[in-house]
Short mmCIF file of C-alpha atoms and ligand atoms in Angstrom, two decimals:
data_model
loop_
_atom_site.label_atom_id
_atom_site.label_comp_id
_atom_site.label_asym_id
_atom_site.label_seq_id
_atom_site.Cartn_x
_atom_site.Cartn_y
_atom_site.Cartn_z
CA UNK A 217 116.50 84.47 79.88
CA UNK A 218 112.91 85.34 80.67
CA UNK A 219 110.26 82.87 79.54
CA UNK A 220 107.28 83.97 77.39
CA UNK A 221 105.37 80.89 78.56
CA UNK A 222 105.48 81.99 82.21
CA UNK A 223 104.24 85.56 81.92
CA UNK A 224 103.03 87.40 84.99
CA UNK A 225 99.38 88.00 84.06
CA UNK A 226 99.35 91.66 85.04
CA UNK A 227 102.01 92.69 82.46
CA UNK A 228 100.63 95.31 80.09
CA UNK A 229 100.97 94.68 76.35
CA UNK A 230 104.30 95.62 74.80
CA UNK A 231 107.93 94.66 74.40
CA UNK A 232 108.94 94.38 78.07
CA UNK A 233 107.52 91.60 80.26
CA UNK A 234 108.22 89.85 83.57
CA UNK A 235 107.91 86.09 84.09
CA UNK A 236 106.93 84.12 87.18
CA UNK A 237 110.52 83.24 88.12
CA UNK A 238 110.58 86.77 89.63
CA UNK A 239 111.52 86.78 93.35
CA UNK A 240 109.93 90.21 93.92
CA UNK A 241 113.18 91.68 95.28
CA UNK A 242 112.46 95.27 94.12
CA UNK A 243 115.57 95.79 91.94
CA UNK A 244 113.56 96.60 88.78
CA UNK A 245 111.21 98.91 90.68
CA UNK A 246 114.17 100.87 92.04
CA UNK A 247 115.76 101.25 88.60
CA UNK A 248 112.63 101.82 86.51
CA UNK A 249 109.80 102.87 88.85
CA UNK A 250 107.71 104.18 85.97
CA UNK A 251 107.71 100.82 84.21
CA UNK A 252 107.64 98.12 86.89
CA UNK A 253 105.12 97.66 89.69
CA UNK A 254 104.46 95.15 92.46
CA UNK A 255 101.35 92.94 92.31
CA UNK A 256 102.13 91.33 95.69
CA UNK A 257 103.83 88.15 94.59
CA UNK A 258 105.81 89.36 91.57
CA UNK A 259 107.00 92.52 89.90
CA UNK A 260 105.24 93.20 86.60
CA UNK A 261 105.24 95.71 83.73
CA UNK A 262 102.62 98.23 84.76
CA UNK A 263 103.40 100.61 81.90
CA UNK A 264 105.68 100.22 78.89
CA UNK A 265 108.43 102.88 78.62
CA UNK A 266 106.92 106.18 77.48
CA UNK A 267 110.16 107.85 76.38
CA UNK A 268 113.86 107.26 75.79
CA UNK A 269 114.80 107.72 79.42
CA UNK A 270 112.27 105.13 80.65
CA UNK A 271 113.50 102.75 77.94
CA UNK A 272 117.06 103.16 79.31
CA UNK A 273 115.83 102.56 82.87
CA UNK A 274 113.94 99.42 81.84
CA UNK A 275 117.01 98.01 80.05
CA UNK A 276 119.14 98.69 83.14
CA UNK A 277 116.53 96.85 85.23
CA UNK A 278 116.61 93.91 82.81
CA UNK A 279 120.38 93.60 83.26
CA UNK A 280 120.30 94.02 87.05
CA UNK A 281 117.42 91.60 87.73
CA UNK A 282 119.14 88.89 89.80
CA UNK A 283 117.09 86.03 88.34
CA UNK A 284 116.70 87.05 84.68
CA UNK A 285 112.92 87.40 84.94
CA UNK A 286 112.62 90.44 82.68
CA UNK A 287 112.28 89.93 78.94
CA UNK A 288 112.39 92.32 75.99
CA UNK A 289 110.85 91.38 72.63
CA UNK A 290 112.39 94.37 70.81
CA UNK A 291 115.69 93.34 69.19
CA UNK A 292 116.50 96.99 68.44
CA UNK A 293 116.79 97.98 72.12
CA UNK A 294 120.27 99.21 72.97
CA UNK A 295 122.23 97.15 75.46
CA UNK A 296 122.98 99.27 78.56
CA UNK A 297 125.75 97.06 80.02
CA UNK A 298 128.28 99.86 79.69
CA UNK A 299 126.22 102.06 82.04
CA UNK A 300 127.40 99.94 84.99
CA UNK A 301 128.74 100.66 87.47
CA UNK A 302 126.33 103.57 87.45
CA UNK A 303 127.72 106.82 88.84
CA UNK A 304 125.52 108.27 91.60
CA UNK A 305 127.68 111.11 92.92
CA UNK A 306 131.36 112.02 93.13
CA UNK A 307 133.28 108.75 93.55
CA UNK A 308 130.21 106.66 94.39
CA UNK A 309 128.64 104.10 92.05
CA UNK A 310 125.81 101.55 92.07
CA UNK A 311 127.24 98.29 90.70
CA UNK A 312 124.10 96.79 89.11
CA UNK A 313 123.96 93.07 88.25
CA UNK A 314 122.37 92.21 91.60
CA UNK A 315 122.95 88.67 92.80
CA UNK A 316 120.32 86.04 93.59
CA UNK A 317 122.64 84.88 96.38
CA UNK A 318 121.86 88.12 98.24
CA UNK A 319 118.17 88.12 97.25
CA UNK A 320 118.85 90.90 94.79
CA UNK A 321 120.57 93.15 97.33
CA UNK A 322 122.30 96.25 95.93
CA UNK A 323 126.05 96.69 95.95
CA UNK A 324 128.08 99.87 95.59
CA UNK A 325 131.58 100.99 94.66
CA UNK A 326 133.62 103.95 95.94
CA UNK A 327 136.78 105.24 94.30
CA UNK A 328 139.34 106.72 96.69
CA UNK A 329 142.98 107.84 96.41
CA UNK A 330 143.97 105.40 99.19
CA UNK A 331 142.22 102.46 97.51
CA UNK A 332 138.72 101.68 96.24
CA UNK A 333 135.91 100.05 98.18
CA UNK A 334 133.23 97.58 97.13
CA UNK A 335 130.24 97.58 99.48
CA UNK A 336 128.53 94.17 99.43
CA UNK A 337 128.85 92.22 96.22
CA UNK A 338 127.22 92.02 92.80
CA UNK A 339 127.32 88.91 90.61
CA UNK A 340 130.84 88.12 89.48
CA UNK A 341 131.05 89.17 85.84
CA UNK A 342 133.99 89.87 83.57
CA UNK A 343 132.31 93.10 82.53
CA UNK A 344 132.35 94.43 86.10
CA UNK A 345 135.82 93.05 86.74
CA UNK A 346 137.12 95.02 83.76
CA UNK A 347 135.30 98.17 84.82
CA UNK A 348 136.62 97.91 88.39
CA UNK A 349 140.11 97.34 86.99
CA UNK A 350 139.83 100.49 84.85
CA UNK A 351 138.71 102.42 87.93
CA UNK A 352 141.75 101.26 89.94
CA UNK A 353 140.77 97.86 91.36
CA UNK A 354 139.28 97.03 94.76
CA UNK A 355 141.27 97.43 97.99
CA UNK A 356 138.50 96.71 100.48
CA UNK A 357 135.25 94.77 100.27
CA UNK A 358 132.94 95.91 103.06
CA UNK A 359 130.31 93.29 103.92
CA UNK A 360 127.35 94.77 105.76
CA UNK A 361 126.12 91.39 106.94
CA UNK A 362 125.91 87.68 106.21
CA UNK A 363 123.03 87.84 103.70
CA UNK A 364 124.80 90.00 101.13
CA UNK A 365 128.26 88.47 100.62
CA UNK A 366 127.28 87.00 97.18
CA UNK A 367 130.47 86.72 95.07
CA UNK A 368 132.74 88.71 97.42
CA UNK A 369 135.23 85.84 97.54
CA UNK A 370 135.65 85.90 93.75
CA UNK A 371 136.22 89.67 93.63
CA UNK A 372 138.64 89.42 96.59
CA UNK A 373 140.58 86.74 94.79
CA UNK A 374 140.63 88.68 91.50
CA UNK A 375 141.83 91.93 93.07
CA UNK A 376 143.69 90.80 96.20
CA UNK A 377 141.11 92.75 98.22
CA UNK A 378 140.69 92.67 101.99
CA UNK A 379 137.17 91.66 102.98
CA UNK A 380 135.82 93.39 106.10
CA UNK A 381 133.13 91.63 108.12
CA UNK A 382 132.00 91.54 111.74
CA UNK A 383 132.99 88.61 113.93
CA UNK A 384 129.34 87.63 114.38
CA UNK A 385 128.89 87.27 110.59
CA UNK A 386 132.16 85.51 109.89
CA UNK A 387 130.61 82.12 109.12
CA UNK A 388 129.26 83.68 105.89
CA UNK A 389 132.79 84.57 104.74
CA UNK A 390 135.22 82.55 106.88
CA UNK A 391 138.32 83.59 104.93
CA UNK A 392 137.67 87.33 105.36
CA UNK A 393 140.91 89.21 105.91
CA UNK A 394 139.70 91.87 108.38
CA UNK A 395 137.36 90.93 111.22
CA UNK A 396 135.65 93.69 113.20
CA UNK A 397 135.42 92.88 116.90
CA UNK A 398 134.01 96.16 118.20
CA UNK A 399 130.37 96.67 119.12
CA UNK A 400 130.08 100.40 118.55
CA UNK A 401 132.10 102.00 115.76
CA UNK A 402 135.51 101.92 114.10
CA UNK A 403 137.27 104.90 112.52
CA UNK A 404 138.71 102.66 109.86
CA UNK A 405 140.26 105.33 107.62
CA UNK A 406 140.00 109.14 107.42
CA UNK A 407 136.94 109.10 105.16
CA UNK A 408 135.42 105.81 106.29
CA UNK A 409 133.68 105.12 109.59
CA UNK A 410 132.26 101.67 110.30
CA UNK A 411 129.22 101.72 112.60
CA UNK A 412 128.14 98.41 114.13
CA UNK A 413 124.34 98.10 113.97
CA UNK A 414 123.14 94.77 115.41
CA UNK A 415 119.46 94.00 114.86
CA UNK A 416 118.69 92.68 111.38
CA UNK A 417 121.56 90.27 112.06
CA UNK A 418 123.82 90.08 115.10
CA UNK A 419 126.90 91.54 113.45
CA UNK A 420 125.32 93.92 110.94
CA UNK A 421 127.41 97.00 110.13
CA UNK A 422 126.88 100.16 108.08
CA UNK A 423 129.56 102.31 106.44
CA UNK A 424 129.68 106.10 106.57
CA UNK A 425 131.72 107.75 103.82
CA UNK A 426 132.87 111.36 104.28
CA UNK A 427 130.08 112.07 106.78
CA UNK A 428 127.78 112.17 103.76
CA UNK A 429 127.02 108.77 102.19
CA UNK A 430 125.66 106.01 104.40
CA UNK A 431 125.68 102.45 103.07
CA UNK A 432 123.05 100.72 105.17
CA UNK A 433 122.73 97.10 104.01
CA UNK A 434 119.47 95.77 105.47
CA UNK A 435 119.53 97.93 108.62
CA UNK A 436 117.78 100.98 107.19
CA UNK A 437 116.03 101.78 103.92
CA UNK A 438 113.93 104.46 102.23
CA UNK A 439 110.60 104.22 100.48
CA UNK A 440 110.07 106.96 97.91
CA UNK A 441 106.27 106.46 97.73
CA UNK A 442 105.65 107.07 101.43
CA UNK A 443 108.82 109.21 101.84
CA UNK A 444 109.67 107.35 105.03
CA UNK A 445 112.59 105.37 106.41
CA UNK A 446 112.18 101.73 107.43
CA UNK A 447 114.05 99.15 109.48
CA UNK A 448 112.45 96.24 107.58
CA UNK A 449 110.51 95.12 110.65
CA UNK A 450 109.20 92.04 108.84
CA UNK A 451 112.73 90.87 108.08
CA UNK A 452 114.53 91.24 111.41
CA UNK A 453 116.42 87.98 111.90
CA UNK A 454 118.20 88.74 115.20
CA UNK A 455 116.63 91.29 117.57
CA UNK A 456 114.22 94.19 117.00
CA UNK A 457 115.08 95.73 120.38
CA UNK A 458 118.78 95.68 119.43
CA UNK A 459 117.91 97.23 116.09
CA UNK A 460 116.11 100.08 117.84
CA UNK A 461 119.24 100.71 119.93
CA UNK A 462 121.39 100.65 116.79
CA UNK A 463 119.03 103.08 115.07
CA UNK A 464 119.27 105.49 118.02
CA UNK A 465 123.06 105.35 117.85
CA UNK A 466 122.93 106.03 114.12
CA UNK A 467 120.92 109.19 114.82
CA UNK A 468 124.13 110.65 116.28
CA UNK A 469 125.69 110.85 112.82
CA UNK A 470 125.14 113.21 109.91
CA UNK A 471 124.50 111.84 106.44
CA UNK A 472 122.79 112.99 103.25
CA UNK A 473 122.78 109.93 101.01
CA UNK A 474 121.18 106.66 102.05
CA UNK A 475 122.24 103.72 99.89
CA UNK A 476 120.62 100.49 101.05
CA UNK A 477 120.55 96.84 100.08
CA UNK A 478 116.87 97.16 99.21
CA UNK A 479 114.57 100.15 98.81
CA UNK A 480 115.05 103.44 96.99
CA UNK A 481 118.20 105.50 96.82
CA UNK A 482 117.76 108.88 98.45
CA UNK A 483 119.70 112.14 98.81
CA UNK A 484 118.31 114.71 101.23
CA UNK A 485 119.65 117.57 103.34
CA UNK A 486 121.11 116.09 106.54
CA UNK A 487 118.53 117.89 108.69
CA UNK A 488 115.70 116.27 106.75
CA UNK A 489 117.37 112.87 106.99
CA UNK A 490 117.66 113.34 110.78
CA UNK A 491 113.98 114.17 111.01
CA UNK A 492 112.98 111.05 109.06
CA UNK A 493 115.25 108.94 111.26
CA UNK A 494 113.75 110.39 114.44
CA UNK A 495 110.25 109.63 113.13
CA UNK A 496 111.28 106.05 112.39
CA UNK A 497 112.77 105.61 115.87
CA UNK A 498 109.53 106.83 117.44
CA UNK A 499 107.53 104.26 115.42
CA UNK A 500 109.83 101.31 115.99
CA UNK A 501 108.67 100.19 119.46
CA UNK A 502 105.21 99.46 118.03
CA UNK A 503 106.64 97.52 115.09
CA UNK A 504 108.66 94.34 114.97
FE1 LIG B 652 119.69 90.77 105.11
#
């Protein structure tokens, strides 16, 4: 519950506000970019919703904020809980309800005839558990890396799921059922390729679904303001030179959707995505 006594000073007047418990993770700015801005230390309300669609976006941000820092003084606002998981494209959903345990990292859900996948983990909530159940449960939980496991153990226990993690990240989820040993890629199932991308962490992995949707964890993200890709050079915990190598290997694959742990969701023609990735790779040696 957000606290009126701890308001971020830059909030504009109106029913939505952010308090100083905000961890500035970017979840609200992804979900409601017209309403929330970044003042450096915290997110804040830069403009109150101007129409019904911005009101919906702001309410979704309120629910997904991992630390409950967004408040709403209007008791008539409609609860948007039922919007989650939020459908992005055929069979692919954004879970919402980001977890503070993964610093507000995004998680995603894919429905598939051979069993559904959860990619990284949201907070464990009965609401999501019921929604996942209605969509057919969770067969696999793919963990991109150690930072974003959140409540994966609780979902695995509830659904009898198999958690997939790389050997080098195993200490973050020691009971994981499937441990990836490879250092390049794994054709895990017909529509799912696991690509090992060391750099941000030693055993970071990304997941490519149907040669179209790439779930990138903290390896690669998109910024919609600058329209550029980023490798989070300020948050590379293992090796920037390894991350450059991983990025070059990733350039050998086609994808159109980039769904990251942080940063904006993006869908572009694969040729355009390739071009952005090549530009990033050329910048990387000077970064880090
Ligand atoms: Fe991370």
